[in-house]
mmCIF file of C-alpha atoms and ligand atoms in Angstrom:
data_model
loop_
_atom_site.group_PDB
_atom_site.id
_atom_site.type_symbol
_atom_site.label_atom_id
_atom_site.label_comp_id
_atom_site.label_asym_id
_atom_site.label_seq_id
_atom_site.Cartn_x
_atom_site.Cartn_y
_atom_site.Cartn_z
ATOM 1 C CA MET A 127 104.868 119.332 104.418
ATOM 2 C CA LEU A 128 102.515 118.170 106.939
ATOM 3 C CA THR A 129 104.162 117.415 110.297
ATOM 4 C CA GLN A 130 103.957 113.848 111.680
ATOM 5 C CA ASP A 131 102.052 113.307 114.957
ATOM 6 C CA HIS A 132 101.314 109.932 116.404
ATOM 7 C CA ARG A 133 97.530 110.240 116.626
ATOM 8 C CA TYR A 134 95.979 107.513 114.534
ATOM 9 C CA THR A 135 95.636 108.717 110.850
ATOM 10 C CA GLY A 136 94.144 106.207 108.461
ATOM 11 C CA ARG A 137 92.829 106.479 104.920
ATOM 12 C CA PHE A 138 90.654 105.046 102.172
ATOM 13 C CA ALA A 139 92.302 105.275 98.896
ATOM 14 C CA PRO A 140 90.390 103.978 95.971
ATOM 15 C CA SER A 141 91.578 103.788 92.591
ATOM 16 C CA PRO A 142 88.975 104.885 89.941
ATOM 17 C CA THR A 143 89.476 102.020 87.715
ATOM 18 C CA GLY A 144 85.702 101.044 88.021
ATOM 19 C CA PRO A 145 82.772 101.863 90.206
ATOM 20 C CA LEU A 146 83.022 101.132 93.962
ATOM 21 C CA HIS A 147 81.767 97.645 94.638
ATOM 22 C CA PHE A 148 80.970 95.660 97.948
ATOM 23 C CA GLY A 149 84.464 94.681 98.467
ATOM 24 C CA SER A 150 85.378 98.434 98.368
ATOM 25 C CA LEU A 151 82.577 99.213 100.897
ATOM 26 C CA ILE A 152 84.022 96.691 103.350
ATOM 27 C CA THR A 153 87.362 98.533 103.104
ATOM 28 C CA ALA A 154 85.902 101.719 103.534
ATOM 29 C CA VAL A 155 83.961 100.823 106.472
ATOM 30 C CA ALA A 156 86.762 98.899 108.275
ATOM 31 C CA SER A 157 89.306 101.875 107.650
ATOM 32 C CA TYR A 158 86.644 104.306 109.016
ATOM 33 C CA CYS A 159 85.567 102.506 112.067
ATOM 34 C CA ASP A 160 89.185 101.497 112.943
ATOM 35 C CA ALA A 161 90.363 105.219 112.669
ATOM 36 C CA LYS A 162 87.336 106.507 114.568
ATOM 37 C CA ALA A 163 87.377 103.930 117.366
ATOM 38 C CA GLN A 164 90.721 105.243 118.223
ATOM 39 C CA GLN A 165 89.748 108.987 117.897
ATOM 40 C CA GLY A 166 91.814 109.127 114.665
ATOM 41 C CA THR A 167 91.708 110.963 111.491
ATOM 42 C CA TRP A 168 90.185 109.363 108.355
ATOM 43 C CA ILE A 169 91.165 110.695 104.921
ATOM 44 C CA VAL A 170 90.011 109.770 101.625
ATOM 45 C CA ARG A 171 92.466 109.851 98.712
ATOM 46 C CA ILE A 172 91.864 109.115 95.150
ATOM 47 C CA GLU A 173 94.624 107.026 93.436
ATOM 48 C CA ASP A 174 94.407 107.871 89.866
ATOM 49 C CA THR A 175 98.001 108.219 88.558
ATOM 50 C CA ASP A 176 97.346 105.378 86.029
ATOM 51 C CA ILE A 177 95.415 107.371 83.468
ATOM 52 C CA PRO A 178 95.052 104.587 80.971
ATOM 53 C CA ARG A 179 93.424 102.474 83.558
ATOM 54 C CA ILE A 180 90.846 105.107 84.668
ATOM 55 C CA TYR A 181 87.228 104.027 84.013
ATOM 56 C CA PRO A 182 85.218 106.943 82.617
ATOM 57 C CA GLY A 183 82.867 108.178 85.431
ATOM 58 C CA SER A 184 84.260 106.104 88.172
ATOM 59 C CA GLU A 185 85.805 109.019 90.041
ATOM 60 C CA GLN A 186 82.319 110.656 90.127
ATOM 61 C CA HIS A 187 80.569 107.302 91.255
ATOM 62 C CA ILE A 188 83.094 107.035 94.080
ATOM 63 C CA LEU A 189 82.507 110.603 95.336
ATOM 64 C CA ARG A 190 78.616 110.092 94.885
ATOM 65 C CA CYS A 191 78.938 106.650 97.083
ATOM 66 C CA LEU A 192 80.984 108.594 99.632
ATOM 67 C CA ASP A 193 78.197 111.229 100.026
ATOM 68 C CA ALA A 194 75.367 108.405 99.973
ATOM 69 C CA PHE A 195 77.072 106.358 102.544
ATOM 70 C CA GLU A 196 77.718 109.458 104.531
ATOM 71 C CA PHE A 197 81.420 109.006 104.997
ATOM 72 C CA GLU A 198 83.284 112.239 105.539
ATOM 73 C CA SER A 199 86.953 112.805 104.972
ATOM 74 C CA ASP A 200 88.441 114.770 107.663
ATOM 75 C CA VAL A 201 90.572 116.753 105.239
ATOM 76 C CA ASP A 202 89.919 117.539 101.503
ATOM 77 C CA ILE A 203 90.061 114.706 99.341
ATOM 78 C CA ILE A 204 93.389 114.796 97.227
ATOM 79 C CA PHE A 205 93.750 113.220 93.706
ATOM 80 C CA GLN A 206 97.007 111.835 93.086
ATOM 81 C CA LYS A 207 97.133 113.088 89.573
ATOM 82 C CA ASP A 208 97.283 116.475 90.618
ATOM 83 C CA ARG A 209 100.510 115.665 92.649
ATOM 84 C CA LEU A 210 102.848 114.443 89.989
ATOM 85 C CA ASP A 211 105.403 117.084 90.555
ATOM 86 C CA ILE A 212 105.732 115.830 94.120
ATOM 87 C CA TYR A 213 106.486 112.288 93.111
ATOM 88 C CA GLU A 214 108.993 113.734 90.584
ATOM 89 C CA HIS A 215 110.729 115.524 93.373
ATOM 90 C CA VAL A 216 111.038 112.272 95.409
ATOM 91 C CA LEU A 217 112.444 110.494 92.300
ATOM 92 C CA THR A 218 115.111 113.302 92.069
ATOM 93 C CA GLN A 219 115.909 112.780 95.697
ATOM 94 C CA LEU A 220 116.330 109.014 95.130
ATOM 95 C CA LYS A 221 118.399 109.662 92.024
ATOM 96 C CA GLN A 222 120.687 111.875 93.898
ATOM 97 C CA LYS A 223 121.510 109.077 96.382
ATOM 98 C CA ASN A 224 122.158 106.620 93.410
ATOM 99 C CA LEU A 225 119.125 104.415 94.671
ATOM 100 C CA ILE A 226 117.165 104.427 91.276
ATOM 101 C CA TYR A 227 118.176 103.837 87.773
ATOM 102 C CA ALA A 228 116.841 103.881 84.143
ATOM 103 C CA CYS A 229 115.941 100.372 82.597
ATOM 104 C CA GLN A 230 115.117 99.577 79.056
ATOM 105 C CA CYS A 231 113.978 95.902 79.632
ATOM 106 C CA THR A 232 110.762 94.840 78.606
ATOM 107 C CA ARG A 233 108.320 92.434 80.338
ATOM 108 C CA LYS A 234 109.251 89.556 77.899
ATOM 109 C CA ILE A 235 112.947 89.852 78.962
ATOM 110 C CA LEU A 236 111.975 89.092 82.607
ATOM 111 C CA GLY A 237 110.658 85.699 81.849
ATOM 112 C CA PRO A 238 107.754 83.792 83.383
ATOM 113 C CA ASN A 239 108.575 84.354 86.939
ATOM 114 C CA HIS A 240 109.000 88.229 86.450
ATOM 115 C CA ILE A 241 112.057 88.363 88.758
ATOM 116 C CA TYR A 242 114.170 91.233 87.623
ATOM 117 C CA THR A 243 117.900 90.320 88.006
ATOM 118 C CA GLY A 244 119.312 94.002 87.591
ATOM 119 C CA THR A 245 120.385 93.847 83.901
ATOM 120 C CA CYS A 246 120.283 97.640 83.655
ATOM 121 C CA ARG A 247 121.586 98.588 86.905
ATOM 122 C CA ASP A 248 125.021 99.886 85.862
ATOM 123 C CA LEU A 249 124.155 100.866 82.330
ATOM 124 C CA LYS A 250 123.708 104.435 83.314
ATOM 125 C CA LEU A 251 120.998 105.114 80.555
ATOM 126 C CA PRO A 252 119.252 108.309 80.540
ATOM 127 C CA PHE A 253 116.234 108.789 82.698
ATOM 128 C CA GLU A 254 113.908 110.098 79.935
ATOM 129 C CA GLN A 255 111.956 107.555 78.100
ATOM 130 C CA HIS A 256 112.856 104.688 80.224
ATOM 131 C CA ALA A 257 111.282 102.971 83.109
ATOM 132 C CA ILE A 258 112.846 103.706 86.434
ATOM 133 C CA ARG A 259 113.689 101.005 88.921
ATOM 134 C CA VAL A 260 114.502 101.155 92.565
ATOM 135 C CA LYS A 261 117.439 99.205 93.962
ATOM 136 C CA VAL A 262 116.504 96.516 96.446
ATOM 137 C CA SER A 263 118.960 94.571 98.699
ATOM 138 C CA ASP A 264 119.295 90.818 99.584
ATOM 139 C CA GLN A 265 117.503 90.764 102.901
ATOM 140 C CA ASN A 266 114.454 89.696 104.414
ATOM 141 C CA ILE A 267 111.803 92.351 104.987
ATOM 142 C CA CYS A 268 109.252 91.389 107.660
ATOM 143 C CA PHE A 269 106.112 92.913 109.311
ATOM 144 C CA THR A 270 103.440 91.931 111.504
ATOM 145 C CA ASP A 271 99.992 92.531 110.332
ATOM 146 C CA ARG A 272 97.350 93.243 112.748
ATOM 147 C CA LEU A 273 95.295 90.456 111.189
ATOM 148 C CA GLN A 274 97.550 88.389 109.168
ATOM 149 C CA GLY A 275 100.392 87.967 111.444
ATOM 150 C CA THR A 276 104.058 88.021 110.445
ATOM 151 C CA HIS A 277 104.784 88.416 106.615
ATOM 152 C CA CYS A 278 108.200 88.490 105.001
ATOM 153 C CA CYS A 279 109.584 88.961 101.612
ATOM 154 C CA ASN A 280 113.264 88.944 100.252
ATOM 155 C CA LEU A 281 112.733 91.492 97.493
ATOM 156 C CA LYS A 282 115.787 90.582 95.709
ATOM 157 C CA GLU A 283 115.264 86.772 95.599
ATOM 158 C CA GLN A 284 111.336 87.146 94.956
ATOM 159 C CA LEU A 285 110.963 90.249 92.868
ATOM 160 C CA GLY A 286 114.233 92.076 92.029
ATOM 161 C CA ASP A 287 114.533 95.863 91.729
ATOM 162 C CA PHE A 288 111.033 97.286 90.982
ATOM 163 C CA VAL A 289 109.501 99.986 88.760
ATOM 164 C CA LEU A 290 108.561 103.420 90.324
ATOM 165 C CA LYS A 291 107.914 105.019 87.025
ATOM 166 C CA ARG A 292 106.990 103.401 84.015
ATOM 167 C CA ARG A 293 108.282 103.977 80.511
ATOM 168 C CA ASP A 294 105.250 105.800 79.577
ATOM 169 C CA GLY A 295 105.927 108.350 82.175
ATOM 170 C CA ILE A 296 103.124 106.940 84.601
ATOM 171 C CA ILE A 297 103.952 107.231 88.165
ATOM 172 C CA ASN A 298 103.794 103.747 89.892
ATOM 173 C CA TYR A 299 101.261 102.974 92.502
ATOM 174 C CA GLN A 300 104.053 101.883 94.806
ATOM 175 C CA LEU A 301 105.872 105.273 94.772
ATOM 176 C CA ALA A 302 102.575 107.475 94.895
ATOM 177 C CA VAL A 303 101.139 105.600 97.877
ATOM 178 C CA VAL A 304 104.388 105.621 99.960
ATOM 179 C CA VAL A 305 104.895 109.410 99.305
ATOM 180 C CA ASP A 306 101.275 110.190 100.050
ATOM 181 C CA ASP A 307 101.019 108.232 103.090
ATOM 182 C CA TYR A 308 103.943 109.954 104.503
ATOM 183 C CA LEU A 309 103.015 113.452 103.409
ATOM 184 C CA GLN A 310 99.483 112.872 104.807
ATOM 185 C CA GLY A 311 100.886 111.661 108.178
ATOM 186 C CA MET A 312 99.407 108.155 107.916
ATOM 187 C CA THR A 313 100.101 105.797 110.960
ATOM 188 C CA HIS A 314 97.713 103.092 110.020
ATOM 189 C CA ILE A 315 97.017 101.190 106.706
ATOM 190 C CA VAL A 316 93.764 99.185 106.597
ATOM 191 C CA ARG A 317 93.146 97.578 103.065
ATOM 192 C CA GLY A 318 92.322 94.270 101.220
ATOM 193 C CA ALA A 319 94.523 91.420 101.472
ATOM 194 C CA ASP A 320 95.054 91.599 97.748
ATOM 195 C CA LEU A 321 97.628 94.165 98.748
ATOM 196 C CA LEU A 322 99.502 92.314 101.309
ATOM 197 C CA ASP A 323 102.355 91.267 98.759
ATOM 198 C CA ASN A 324 103.080 94.972 97.996
ATOM 199 C CA THR A 325 103.756 96.021 101.723
ATOM 200 C CA GLU A 326 107.461 94.895 101.817
ATOM 201 C CA ARG A 327 107.970 97.093 98.665
ATOM 202 C CA GLN A 328 106.510 99.979 100.329
ATOM 203 C CA ILE A 329 108.188 99.256 103.601
ATOM 204 C CA TRP A 330 111.579 99.104 101.552
ATOM 205 C CA LEU A 331 110.905 102.361 99.701
ATOM 206 C CA GLY A 332 109.734 104.163 102.878
ATOM 207 C CA SER A 333 112.810 103.147 104.601
ATOM 208 C CA LEU A 334 114.923 104.668 101.716
ATOM 209 C CA LEU A 335 113.396 107.948 102.133
ATOM 210 C CA GLY A 336 113.594 108.069 105.973
ATOM 211 C CA TYR A 337 109.900 107.634 106.414
ATOM 212 C CA PRO A 338 108.429 106.298 109.857
ATOM 213 C CA THR A 339 106.881 102.706 109.673
ATOM 214 C CA LEU A 340 103.326 102.168 109.603
ATOM 215 C CA GLN A 341 101.136 99.612 111.222
ATOM 216 C CA TYR A 342 99.336 97.547 108.779
ATOM 217 C CA MET A 343 95.782 95.484 108.768
ATOM 218 C CA HIS A 344 94.999 93.559 105.550
ATOM 219 C CA LEU A 345 91.384 92.653 105.653
ATOM 220 C CA PRO A 346 90.079 89.346 104.136
ATOM 221 C CA LEU A 347 88.837 89.667 100.534
ATOM 222 C CA ALA A 348 85.189 89.392 99.783
ATOM 223 C CA MET A 349 84.831 86.614 97.187
ATOM 224 C CA ASN A 350 81.605 85.833 95.291
ATOM 225 C CA ALA A 351 79.708 82.491 95.091
ATOM 226 C CA GLN A 352 81.887 81.318 92.386
ATOM 227 C CA GLY A 353 85.184 81.915 94.683
ATOM 228 C CA GLN A 354 86.278 84.945 92.668
ATOM 229 C CA LYS A 355 87.502 88.195 94.436
ATOM 230 C CA LEU A 356 84.730 90.822 94.132
ATOM 231 C CA SER A 357 86.484 93.186 91.325
ATOM 232 C CA LYS A 358 85.693 95.049 88.453
ATOM 233 C CA GLN A 359 87.124 92.271 86.375
ATOM 234 C CA ASN A 360 84.674 89.771 87.851
ATOM 235 C CA LEU A 361 81.765 92.205 87.203
ATOM 236 C CA ALA A 362 81.035 92.831 90.884
ATOM 237 C CA LEU A 363 77.863 94.968 91.071
ATOM 238 C CA ALA A 364 78.501 98.802 91.392
ATOM 239 C CA LEU A 365 77.293 99.857 94.761
ATOM 240 C CA ASP A 366 73.812 100.915 94.718
ATOM 241 C CA ILE A 367 73.369 104.375 96.287
ATOM 242 C CA GLN A 368 69.504 103.943 96.673
ATOM 243 C CA ASN A 369 70.201 100.965 98.912
ATOM 244 C CA ALA A 370 73.009 102.526 101.354
ATOM 245 C CA PRO A 371 71.528 101.513 104.709
ATOM 246 C CA LYS A 372 71.034 97.914 103.682
ATOM 247 C CA LEU A 373 74.391 97.659 101.961
ATOM 248 C CA LEU A 374 76.107 99.375 104.836
ATOM 249 C CA GLN A 375 74.760 96.939 107.261
ATOM 250 C CA HIS A 376 75.962 93.980 105.143
ATOM 251 C CA ALA A 377 79.384 95.242 104.909
ATOM 252 C CA ILE A 378 79.506 95.734 108.939
ATOM 253 C CA MET A 379 78.148 92.085 109.383
ATOM 254 C CA ALA A 380 80.650 90.747 106.688
ATOM 255 C CA LEU A 381 83.453 92.285 109.118
ATOM 256 C CA GLY A 382 82.116 90.101 111.801
ATOM 257 C CA GLN A 383 80.702 93.125 113.651
ATOM 258 C CA ARG A 384 77.337 93.024 115.551
ATOM 259 C CA PRO A 385 74.660 94.454 113.333
ATOM 260 C CA VAL A 386 73.572 98.182 113.792
ATOM 261 C CA ASP A 387 70.188 99.610 114.021
ATOM 262 C CA LEU A 388 68.939 100.529 110.289
ATOM 263 C CA ASP A 389 69.061 104.282 110.240
ATOM 264 C CA GLN A 390 70.799 107.245 108.340
ATOM 265 C CA PRO A 391 74.148 106.080 107.369
ATOM 266 C CA HIS A 392 76.197 108.400 109.496
ATOM 267 C CA LYS A 393 74.189 107.105 112.604
ATOM 268 C CA MET A 394 74.685 103.492 111.530
ATOM 269 C CA LEU A 395 78.546 104.392 111.055
ATOM 270 C CA ALA A 396 78.682 105.941 114.565
ATOM 271 C CA GLN A 397 77.240 102.867 116.111
ATOM 272 C CA ALA A 398 79.598 100.703 114.170
ATOM 273 C CA VAL A 399 82.515 102.639 115.521
ATOM 274 C CA ALA A 400 81.281 102.225 119.144
ATOM 275 C CA GLN A 401 80.877 98.617 118.621
ATOM 276 C CA TRP A 402 84.095 98.102 116.670
ATOM 277 C CA ASN A 403 86.207 95.094 117.732
ATOM 278 C CA ILE A 404 88.964 93.818 115.179
ATOM 279 C CA GLN A 405 89.016 90.570 116.932
ATOM 280 C CA HIS A 406 85.817 89.729 115.333
ATOM 281 C CA ILE A 407 86.717 90.279 111.898
ATOM 282 C CA PRO A 408 87.004 86.907 110.034
ATOM 283 C CA GLN A 409 90.187 85.222 109.948
ATOM 284 C CA GLY A 410 92.508 84.563 106.840
ATOM 285 C CA THR A 411 92.602 86.295 103.560
ATOM 286 C CA GLN A 412 89.238 85.588 102.179
ATOM 287 C CA MET A 413 85.649 85.789 102.999
ATOM 288 C CA ASN A 414 83.597 83.402 101.053
ATOM 289 C CA ASP A 415 80.160 83.490 99.328
ATOM 290 C CA ILE A 416 79.850 87.313 100.035
ATOM 291 C CA TYR A 417 76.516 89.038 99.424
ATOM 292 C CA GLN A 418 76.892 91.812 96.947
HETATM 293 N N1 LIG B 705 94.257 102.317 95.487
HETATM 294 C C1 LIG B 705 94.440 101.047 95.771
HETATM 295 C C2 LIG B 705 93.303 100.041 95.331
HETATM 296 O O1 LIG B 705 92.307 100.724 95.001
HETATM 297 C C3 LIG B 705 94.562 100.821 97.405
HETATM 298 C C4 LIG B 705 95.695 101.386 97.795
HETATM 299 C C5 LIG B 705 96.104 101.011 99.156
HETATM 300 O O2 LIG B 705 95.143 100.960 99.973
HETATM 301 O O3 LIG B 705 97.261 101.056 99.452
HETATM 302 O O4 LIG B 705 93.372 98.994 95.181
#
């Protein structure tokens, strides 16, 4: 297990559910610049536990993009699908402390608002072939995001006990992300504002496991001219690796930073790090009409 030190450690953690697009590049640039501007470590991690959602070829596209944009992970890139035994081990720890339970409810039972009321909490169902949920408590969890300010959630009222492992055996993102952020010694999380609402779940899970708290910065999301978030579903263009310097410049400027000299990507990144100022990142949770 890695030891925790307090030096800045951050990461870029794409899921290979489609090729990287301009929105992903913004996250990569911001997480990289923020870490390097504080003499930190920056790590790439591929979040591929959700096997059915993996888009063929996208893992290779991510790696090719990182190469073309000359991003270098400070430690070997890890793939979460190779780490399932680690997540299972953490589930065992939680089970021993009676913090999780097996659940047989289907999504339909949850009703339209998807709040889970704990129907299976005391049923003592076997863990095999059932979803595994973690217990939450009736308390307000708050954190102060470096860009978005204070954000709170009462998990019991707004969500209920949530799933860590699906019935089909897939380890949920919430569990894998919390465990790996801890094991890789993360101190700072920089990611898109679409993940803001996941944060209290991750803070809660981390606190049950005794992990230290992290600093969060949720970036405004890049929206296309139709007001939709750039995503695979909305057919955001795959990053064109032939055009890396120009795209990099656009991403730096979308983050409100001063333009850099068009050059080899690693030189542009070095200049962006030297000029990095989070006070210039656009306010709010959306950036409209973003070039892609
Ligand atoms: N893997 C997630 C995604 O691609 C990001 C996870 C995170 O940054 O916490 O949306």
